[in-house]
Amino acid sequence: MRLARKPKISRVRKARQDRALGTVDTILRATAHVLVRDGYDKASTNRIAERAGVSIGSIYQYFPNKEALFGALVERHIEEMRGVLVSTFADVLSKPFPEAVRAFVLAMIRAHAVDPALHRVLIEQLPRVGSLPLARVRDVEADAVTLVKTYLAHLAESTSLVLPKDLDVAAFLAVTTVEAATHKAVLHERDLLARPSFVDELVDMVVRYLLRDEAAEKPRAPTATATKISAPRRRRAS
Amino acid sequence: MRLARKPKISRVRKARQDRALGTVDTILRATAHVLVRDGYDKASTNRIAERAGVSIGSIYQYFPNKEALFGALVERHIEEMRGVLVSTFADVLSKPFPEAVRAFVLAMIRAHAVDPALHRVLIEQLPRVGSLPLARVRDVEADAVTLVKTYLAHLAESTSLVLPKDLDVAAFLAVTTVEAATHKAVLHERDLLARPSFVDELVDMVVRYLLRDEAAEKPRAPTATATKISAPRRRRAS
DNA sequence: ACATGATGTGAGCAATAGCTCATGTTTGCT
DNA sequence: AGCAAACATGAGCTATTGCTCACATCATGT
């Protein structure tokens, strides 16, 4: 209600003792819990404090305001998903093409499976938490697009594979497609997701699109070769 | 804040006179305006009334509560987009395959261009408005998937085209892909959207995926034939 | 043992939200 | 013209929110 007021003095402490670290973690867990259970509207700071078994004062000891509290939660969740993604990307990039796509898809599914319920609420209500967390998500997505684009460029140079001309659009479409499909499937179409054909088809779709050769006829075509590529730029340490 | 209270008596009027119809329209316009300008959190009923140049009382004359107000706005917007979509679908279905896909993509872009700013806020904050409007959006999407699936089934029967085996997944992927790509492009990647290659590539992707023939080599392949198909089921009159 | 800063508490305040209702104004009908 | 119903008003009520601050407790070094 009163998010507009300028902070007079930074009264916010950083946790220095173990006890405090624990409190911060408890608060964030409670935030996630209440958010998932009651939705953003009902997730008042008082309620969160109650759930955490902590006084409201403690929350404002470590977070300047409600927005920062939710921001921290978002940041945490993004880093978790990002961790899953990045840790898989390393060997994704060294695989032959169709397998790399499959690994990419599987990584995306795993990343979305970290905490689906929280992920859902976060995605659905992210902008309400301020513009910063939303920007962070776009950063991650932009990173992915850049990565894929670079990967495709390397592929085009070092192999005989025929790729789309407009790699900007191609990378955007590939990432958007995989992200959207896994996102929607994990959140709303668990039965489709459970079918083996789901991953197969999604991989098939992306491979068929990116590969303009008779090599695309069989996903297992041994035409593609391995390519190393630089890791995605990090904005800060995880 | 006080959405939980049970309605004692339906005090809500239906607009019968022209003046009232105008008031309702003014209120909804103001709701959209404030929502886009200030975001959902700041979009209080008092503020909306002020913007509309109408007293708060008037709002509660036609909407039982804030949720219903936003619900009505969502309903309106959905019907508008749906109108654009459905009106294009008629001739989409009578076209040869690759052209049908292109028309479908263009229709989706047009639908998202109805009121992008409002669409954005609505999408981003929809769930907060209650579960009903969100369900309506899913209905529309589910309709699209069903429609595409039926279309594909007819295609498979009446032509020699080779399609994916799992039509459920195929239809889901096709709709999700086109929806997500156009949605993200319209909202966040206007520069990509502006390139001619955007539509070309998106169409190409879907066509290549759905068509497992040498017929897919050239999007303009004259192999595909026209097929008529029933219109999407409506839930209520527009 | 004691001092000092880090940590934790919770009653309560100012602001604002959604919403009501007593009252006034306009419209349509005879 | 006159009347009833539809329409419109807005001061103000209550609930609740985000947040403060004076104070208590704990952890640690000396």
XYZ file of C-alpha atoms (C1' of nucleotides) in Angstrom:
536
model
C 0.000 0.000 0.000
C 2.757 2.398 0.870
C 5.507 1.303 -1.454
C 6.073 4.821 -2.732
C 7.775 6.267 0.313
C 11.439 6.999 -0.065
C 13.700 5.105 2.329
C 14.961 7.613 4.908
C 17.937 5.622 6.062
C 18.928 2.143 5.075
C 17.819 0.379 8.184
C 18.224 -2.958 6.444
C 20.760 -5.294 7.943
C 22.746 -7.972 6.270
C 22.682 -11.318 7.981
C 26.073 -11.909 9.624
C 25.432 -14.692 12.065
C 24.241 -18.176 11.259
C 21.045 -17.576 13.149
C 20.236 -14.660 10.868
C 20.995 -16.648 7.748
C 18.530 -19.209 8.972
C 15.917 -16.566 9.594
C 16.298 -15.162 6.103
C 15.918 -18.631 4.646
C 12.872 -19.311 6.793
C 11.316 -16.059 5.656
C 11.910 -16.819 1.990
C 10.507 -20.317 2.372
C 7.452 -18.942 4.077
C 7.056 -16.366 1.338
C 7.085 -19.075 -1.304
C 4.681 -21.191 0.714
C 2.136 -18.456 1.311
C 2.452 -17.266 -2.260
C 1.648 -20.691 -3.622
C -1.050 -21.407 -1.046
C -2.878 -18.090 -0.967
C -1.819 -16.186 -4.064
C -0.144 -12.831 -4.230
C -3.093 -10.761 -3.081
C -3.399 -12.640 0.173
C 0.323 -12.895 0.694
C 0.656 -10.006 3.141
C 3.840 -9.429 5.062
C 2.032 -10.111 8.323
C 0.757 -13.411 7.045
C 4.183 -14.410 5.807
C 5.716 -13.537 9.158
C 3.066 -15.609 10.894
C 3.713 -18.592 8.652
C 7.456 -18.267 9.139
C 6.967 -18.201 12.884
C 8.832 -14.925 12.949
C 7.817 -11.395 13.818
C 7.116 -8.873 11.092
C 9.965 -6.821 12.381
C 12.370 -9.565 11.395
C 11.253 -9.382 7.794
C 11.956 -5.682 7.636
C 15.293 -6.340 9.232
C 16.515 -7.971 6.028
C 14.238 -6.638 3.321
C 13.567 -2.919 2.894
C 10.017 -3.572 1.691
C 7.639 -6.150 0.352
C 8.809 -5.721 -3.202
C 12.382 -6.521 -2.229
C 11.195 -9.598 -0.400
C 9.485 -10.986 -3.463
C 12.356 -9.831 -5.602
C 14.754 -11.920 -3.556
C 12.501 -14.937 -3.902
C 12.350 -14.514 -7.650
C 16.089 -14.085 -7.863
C 16.578 -17.259 -5.928
C 14.224 -19.243 -8.131
C 15.753 -17.912 -11.333
C 19.221 -18.827 -10.182
C 18.039 -22.310 -9.376
C 16.525 -22.828 -12.817
C 19.501 -21.212 -14.443
C 21.769 -23.560 -12.585
C 19.969 -26.568 -13.985
C 20.113 -25.098 -17.454
C 23.751 -24.075 -17.450
C 24.970 -27.290 -15.912
C 23.369 -29.189 -18.773
C 24.475 -26.834 -21.515
C 28.127 -27.724 -21.148
C 27.757 -31.180 -22.640
C 24.824 -30.199 -24.810
C 27.154 -28.158 -26.937
C 29.644 -30.906 -27.504
C 27.059 -33.334 -28.866
C 26.115 -33.951 -32.483
C 23.264 -31.786 -33.577
C 20.035 -33.726 -33.086
C 21.190 -35.068 -29.764
C 22.126 -31.579 -28.678
C 18.596 -30.422 -29.391
C 17.181 -33.292 -27.410
C 19.448 -32.547 -24.486
C 18.426 -28.908 -24.677
C 14.752 -29.830 -24.545
C 15.277 -32.188 -21.632
C 17.238 -29.534 -19.777
C 14.408 -27.077 -20.268
C 11.909 -29.568 -18.904
C 14.103 -30.284 -15.899
C 14.551 -26.591 -15.259
C 10.808 -26.068 -15.266
C 10.355 -28.980 -12.921
C 12.397 -27.386 -10.128
C 9.363 -26.006 -8.322
C 6.451 -25.883 -10.752
C 3.947 -24.488 -8.298
C 6.181 -21.611 -7.307
C 7.242 -21.111 -10.883
C 3.635 -20.782 -11.903
C 2.767 -18.128 -9.360
C 5.971 -16.281 -10.044
C 5.384 -16.219 -13.787
C 1.782 -15.269 -13.418
C 2.341 -12.431 -11.001
C 5.888 -11.401 -11.691
C 5.263 -7.917 -13.021
C 3.369 -6.946 -9.927
C 6.507 -7.409 -7.927
C 8.170 -4.564 -9.763
C 10.021 -4.414 -13.013
C 13.384 -5.746 -11.879
C 12.637 -9.448 -11.529
C 10.832 -9.439 -14.832
C 13.895 -7.941 -16.420
C 15.991 -10.711 -14.914
C 13.839 -13.355 -16.562
C 14.212 -11.616 -19.886
C 17.948 -11.542 -19.333
C 18.005 -15.285 -18.945
C 15.879 -15.762 -22.027
C 18.004 -13.345 -24.006
C 21.081 -15.239 -22.896
C 19.567 -18.426 -24.201
C 18.761 -16.861 -27.559
C 22.267 -15.450 -27.875
C 23.757 -18.775 -26.956
C 21.708 -20.672 -29.489
C 22.426 -18.123 -32.167
C 26.160 -18.366 -31.592
C 25.897 -22.120 -31.575
C 24.081 -22.109 -34.886
C 26.578 -19.693 -36.393
C 29.437 -21.976 -35.420
C 27.558 -24.930 -36.828
C 26.994 -23.166 -40.125
C 30.661 -22.313 -40.424
C 32.238 -25.532 -39.361
C 29.896 -28.023 -40.969
C 28.084 -28.573 -44.199
C 24.699 -28.294 -42.553
C 22.159 -26.014 -44.195
C 20.548 -23.661 -41.701
C 17.952 -20.878 -41.915
C 19.318 -17.640 -43.325
C 18.067 -15.336 -40.580
C 19.766 -16.747 -37.514
C 18.323 -14.067 -35.240
C 14.822 -15.195 -36.038
C 15.803 -18.848 -36.061
C 17.350 -18.685 -32.598
C 14.399 -16.716 -31.273
C 11.950 -19.226 -32.662
C 13.859 -22.225 -31.404
C 14.209 -20.921 -27.865
C 10.707 -19.516 -27.705
C 9.215 -22.731 -28.997
C 11.023 -25.016 -26.591
C 10.448 -22.681 -23.677
C 6.763 -22.156 -24.369
C 6.027 -25.799 -25.072
C 7.750 -27.089 -21.960
C 6.368 -24.283 -19.853
C 2.793 -24.862 -20.893
C 3.110 -28.613 -20.772
C 4.609 -28.653 -17.287
C 2.024 -26.238 -15.926
C -1.139 -27.194 -17.728
C -0.725 -30.363 -19.785
C 0.927 -32.934 -17.577
C -0.706 -35.765 -19.495
C 0.789 -34.642 -22.795
C 4.131 -34.155 -21.110
C 4.019 -37.714 -19.826
C 3.828 -39.185 -23.317
C 7.167 -40.180 -24.772
C 6.057 -38.661 -28.031
C 6.034 -35.211 -26.454
C 9.797 -34.858 -26.270
C 10.230 -36.744 -29.524
C 7.902 -34.463 -31.409
C 9.290 -31.276 -29.915
C 12.819 -32.310 -30.786
C 11.673 -33.360 -34.209
C 10.068 -30.007 -34.792
C 13.143 -28.001 -33.904
C 15.535 -30.277 -35.783
C 13.407 -30.305 -38.920
C 13.241 -26.554 -38.817
C 16.914 -25.890 -38.278
C 18.215 -28.559 -40.615
C 17.429 -28.035 -44.305
C 19.067 -31.186 -45.579
C 18.204 -34.710 -46.454
C 20.196 -35.156 -43.286
C 17.061 -34.070 -41.462
C 15.172 -37.086 -42.645
C 16.497 -39.218 -39.819
C 17.162 -37.419 -36.511
C 20.035 -39.809 -35.917
C 21.831 -38.732 -39.065
C 25.586 -38.956 -38.422
C 26.226 -35.908 -40.587
C 26.370 -33.415 -37.752
C 29.582 -32.877 -35.861
C 30.550 -31.614 -32.475
C 31.227 -27.942 -31.883
C 32.522 -26.128 -28.860
C 31.096 -22.784 -28.006
C 31.554 -20.173 -25.328
C 29.392 -20.246 -22.228
C 26.514 -17.742 -21.771
C 27.591 -14.410 -20.324
C 26.900 -14.221 -16.641
C 25.662 -11.098 -15.023
C 26.768 -12.073 -11.564
C 27.986 -15.088 -9.631
C 25.396 -17.679 -8.682
C -9.144 -6.054 0.065
C -12.534 -7.178 1.127
C -13.382 -9.539 -1.663
C -14.299 -12.366 0.656
C -17.647 -11.073 1.822
C -20.663 -12.906 0.504
C -23.063 -10.794 -1.522
C -26.137 -10.185 0.620
C -28.509 -9.225 -2.122
C -27.808 -8.713 -5.775
C -27.804 -4.964 -5.829
C -26.276 -4.992 -9.286
C -28.308 -3.467 -12.054
C -28.256 -4.294 -15.698
C -27.997 -1.297 -17.962
C -31.353 -0.773 -19.670
C -31.175 2.750 -20.912
C -28.717 4.144 -23.438
C -27.199 6.425 -20.873
C -26.392 3.441 -18.700
C -24.865 1.528 -21.589
C -22.634 4.498 -22.170
C -21.647 4.614 -18.525
C -20.704 0.954 -18.528
C -18.610 1.458 -21.621
C -16.937 4.514 -20.122
C -16.125 2.554 -16.984
C -14.601 -0.315 -18.914
C -12.538 2.043 -21.048
C -11.293 3.802 -17.947
C -10.459 0.453 -16.364
C -8.355 -0.486 -19.360
C -6.696 2.907 -19.400
C -5.779 2.954 -15.720
C -4.678 -0.664 -15.870
C -2.277 0.038 -18.690
C -1.100 3.351 -17.271
C -0.708 2.484 -13.595
C -0.658 -1.300 -13.371
C -3.022 -3.533 -11.470
C -1.852 -2.607 -7.996
C -2.563 1.062 -8.504
C -5.772 0.442 -10.401
C -8.135 1.043 -7.496
C -11.844 1.369 -8.036
C -11.711 4.944 -6.801
C -9.022 5.835 -9.302
C -10.901 4.168 -12.124
C -14.050 6.065 -11.236
C -12.105 9.303 -11.194
C -10.582 8.604 -14.602
C -13.972 7.674 -15.996
C -15.427 10.905 -14.664
C -18.002 8.854 -12.850
C -18.732 8.283 -9.185
C -17.597 5.069 -7.503
C -21.192 4.299 -6.827
C -21.818 3.967 -10.528
C -19.221 1.253 -10.835
C -20.902 -0.784 -8.136
C -24.181 -0.220 -9.871
C -23.109 -2.524 -12.683
C -20.359 -4.665 -11.221
C -20.767 -6.500 -7.935
C -17.081 -6.086 -7.093
C -13.694 -5.248 -8.447
C -13.058 -8.775 -9.645
C -16.179 -8.724 -11.770
C -15.137 -5.416 -13.244
C -11.824 -6.778 -14.418
C -13.495 -9.976 -15.448
C -15.768 -8.064 -17.769
C -12.825 -6.249 -19.275
C -11.014 -9.517 -19.897
C -14.102 -11.066 -21.414
C -14.434 -8.127 -23.744
C -10.824 -8.310 -24.852
C -10.944 -12.051 -25.381
C -14.035 -11.768 -27.525
C -12.353 -9.117 -29.605
C -9.280 -11.262 -30.244
C -11.429 -14.292 -30.801
C -13.448 -12.367 -33.333
C -10.338 -11.581 -35.348
C -9.237 -15.181 -35.141
C -12.533 -16.809 -36.072
C -13.252 -14.427 -38.906
C -9.971 -15.432 -40.493
C -10.294 -19.127 -39.832
C -13.148 -19.561 -42.255
C -11.011 -19.109 -45.345
C -7.886 -20.448 -43.692
C -9.411 -23.878 -43.717
C -10.280 -23.872 -47.384
C -6.748 -23.099 -48.493
C -4.019 -25.483 -49.521
C -1.866 -26.484 -46.626
C 1.139 -24.180 -46.534
C -0.982 -21.160 -47.301
C -3.379 -22.154 -44.568
C -0.538 -22.163 -42.082
C 0.592 -18.749 -43.237
C -2.925 -17.374 -42.926
C -3.159 -18.886 -39.460
C 0.058 -17.189 -38.407
C -1.028 -13.863 -39.823
C -4.358 -14.157 -38.063
C -2.601 -14.796 -34.787
C -0.439 -11.720 -35.255
C -3.446 -9.609 -36.112
C -5.292 -10.904 -33.086
C -2.425 -9.968 -30.815
C -2.254 -6.533 -32.380
C -5.784 -5.618 -31.261
C -4.614 -3.807 -28.143
C -1.110 -4.980 -27.301
C -0.676 -2.781 -24.247
C -3.898 -3.998 -22.672
C -3.188 -7.534 -23.771
C 0.143 -7.396 -22.030
C -1.203 -6.241 -18.700
C -4.078 -8.660 -18.921
C -1.805 -11.609 -19.625
C 0.664 -10.621 -16.989
C -1.857 -10.091 -14.226
C -4.766 -12.192 -15.312
C -4.719 -14.772 -12.523
C -4.947 -12.086 -9.928
C -8.329 -11.174 -11.239
C -9.709 -14.513 -10.179
C -9.753 -17.865 -11.845
C -12.634 -17.331 -14.248
C -11.023 -15.112 -16.865
C -7.941 -17.281 -16.880
C -10.116 -20.266 -17.571
C -11.682 -18.393 -20.485
C -8.304 -17.841 -22.076
C -7.523 -21.512 -21.742
C -10.852 -22.300 -23.333
C -9.917 -20.263 -26.368
C -6.534 -21.923 -26.577
C -8.050 -25.346 -26.130
C -10.510 -24.535 -28.903
C -7.634 -23.669 -31.176
C -5.850 -26.914 -30.402
C -8.994 -28.935 -31.017
C -9.620 -27.111 -34.240
C -6.114 -27.697 -35.518
C -6.203 -31.318 -34.490
C -9.446 -31.903 -36.356
C -8.050 -30.083 -39.343
C -4.977 -32.263 -39.339
C -7.042 -35.410 -38.971
C -9.106 -34.456 -42.007
C -5.942 -33.686 -43.915
C -4.472 -37.043 -43.077
C -7.576 -38.836 -44.244
C -8.367 -36.957 -47.397
C -4.882 -36.414 -48.749
C -1.670 -38.288 -49.196
C 0.207 -35.984 -46.858
C 2.322 -37.587 -44.214
C 1.703 -36.082 -40.766
C 3.042 -36.738 -37.272
C 1.605 -39.839 -35.622
C 0.544 -38.207 -32.360
C -1.877 -35.565 -33.526
C -2.653 -34.439 -29.963
C 0.934 -33.469 -29.408
C 1.315 -32.120 -32.931
C -1.675 -29.818 -32.600
C -0.545 -28.682 -29.177
C 2.925 -27.901 -30.437
C 1.711 -26.100 -33.530
C -0.703 -23.866 -31.636
C 1.635 -23.249 -28.729
C 4.494 -22.385 -31.028
C 2.573 -19.935 -33.156
C 0.897 -18.383 -30.137
C 4.065 -18.020 -28.109
C 6.150 -16.710 -30.957
C 3.639 -14.084 -32.030
C 2.864 -13.169 -28.439
C 6.473 -12.643 -27.464
C 7.332 -10.926 -30.714
C 4.428 -8.489 -30.516
C 5.112 -7.644 -26.889
C 8.864 -7.713 -26.631
C 10.527 -8.086 -30.026
C 8.924 -5.613 -32.367
C 12.092 -5.383 -34.435
C 12.116 -9.111 -35.151
C 8.413 -9.000 -35.904
C 9.014 -6.254 -38.448
C 11.330 -8.434 -40.539
C 9.626 -10.242 -43.388
C 11.634 -13.300 -42.473
C 9.794 -13.560 -39.158
C 6.538 -14.747 -40.649
C 8.352 -16.729 -43.300
C 10.447 -18.599 -40.793
C 7.579 -19.252 -38.413
C 5.438 -20.620 -41.216
C 8.374 -22.621 -42.470
C 8.915 -24.144 -39.071
C 5.338 -25.289 -38.653
C 5.027 -26.560 -42.215
C 8.288 -28.487 -42.079
C 7.183 -30.074 -38.853
C 3.715 -31.088 -39.930
C 4.616 -32.212 -43.422
C 6.886 -35.260 -43.623
C 7.146 -35.343 -47.391
C 9.402 -34.166 -50.120
C 6.385 -31.952 -50.601
C 7.697 -29.934 -47.684
C 10.799 -28.951 -49.570
C 9.088 -25.992 -51.191
C 6.359 -24.274 -49.115
C 4.499 -23.584 -52.362
C 4.304 -27.256 -53.236
C 1.024 -27.888 -55.120
C 0.623 -31.296 -53.542
C -1.666 -30.180 -50.769
C -5.369 -29.846 -51.413
C -8.221 -27.916 -49.911
C -10.238 -29.345 -47.075
C -13.363 -28.069 -45.406
C -13.784 -28.460 -41.710
C -16.304 -27.548 -39.065
C -16.011 -24.264 -37.246
C -14.734 -24.119 -33.651
C -17.362 -24.804 -31.020
C -18.605 -21.651 -29.407
C -19.380 -21.436 -25.757
C -21.651 -18.488 -26.099
C -22.744 -15.922 -28.645
C -20.376 -13.052 -29.276
C 31.262 -11.115 34.001
C 30.185 -7.774 31.255
C 29.731 -4.845 27.273
C 28.370 -4.268 22.652
C 26.339 -5.025 18.575
C 23.541 -8.301 16.065
C 19.186 -10.282 16.145
C 14.317 -10.634 17.212
C 9.725 -8.780 18.951
C 4.908 -7.032 18.301
C 1.608 -3.331 19.510
C 0.146 -0.010 16.796
C 0.096 3.901 13.190
C -0.985 6.172 8.833
C -2.671 5.184 4.511
C -5.633 3.252 1.502
C -8.463 -0.242 -0.190
C -13.174 -2.019 -1.487
C -17.572 -1.002 -0.892
C -22.396 0.955 1.102
C -26.273 3.776 1.301
C -29.005 7.772 1.855
C -29.977 10.958 -1.299
C -30.422 13.520 -5.713
C -31.246 13.616 -10.845
C -32.897 11.924 -15.335
C -35.760 9.089 -18.239
C -39.797 6.904 -20.062
C -44.569 6.343 -19.825
C -49.319 7.619 -19.279
C -47.732 17.216 -15.692
C -46.708 13.820 -12.805
C -44.910 9.525 -11.213
C -42.171 5.460 -10.747
C -38.165 3.321 -12.035
C -33.660 3.701 -13.692
C -29.559 6.022 -13.110
C -25.989 8.707 -10.706
C -23.658 10.719 -6.660
C -19.946 10.890 -3.009
C -19.127 11.250 2.017
C -17.713 8.005 4.781
C -17.367 3.193 7.076
C -14.607 -0.822 8.066
C -11.048 -3.881 7.238
C -6.546 -4.477 6.146
C -2.205 -3.297 4.472
C 2.806 -2.128 4.582
C 5.692 -0.691 7.782
C 7.964 1.664 12.303
C 10.107 1.844 16.574
C 10.966 1.329 21.331
C 12.356 -2.419 23.459
C 13.983 -7.340 24.736
C 17.091 -11.073 23.946
C 21.137 -13.479 22.222
C 26.024 -14.202 20.674
C 30.561 -13.114 20.993
C 35.062 -11.206 22.360
C 37.662 -9.709 26.188
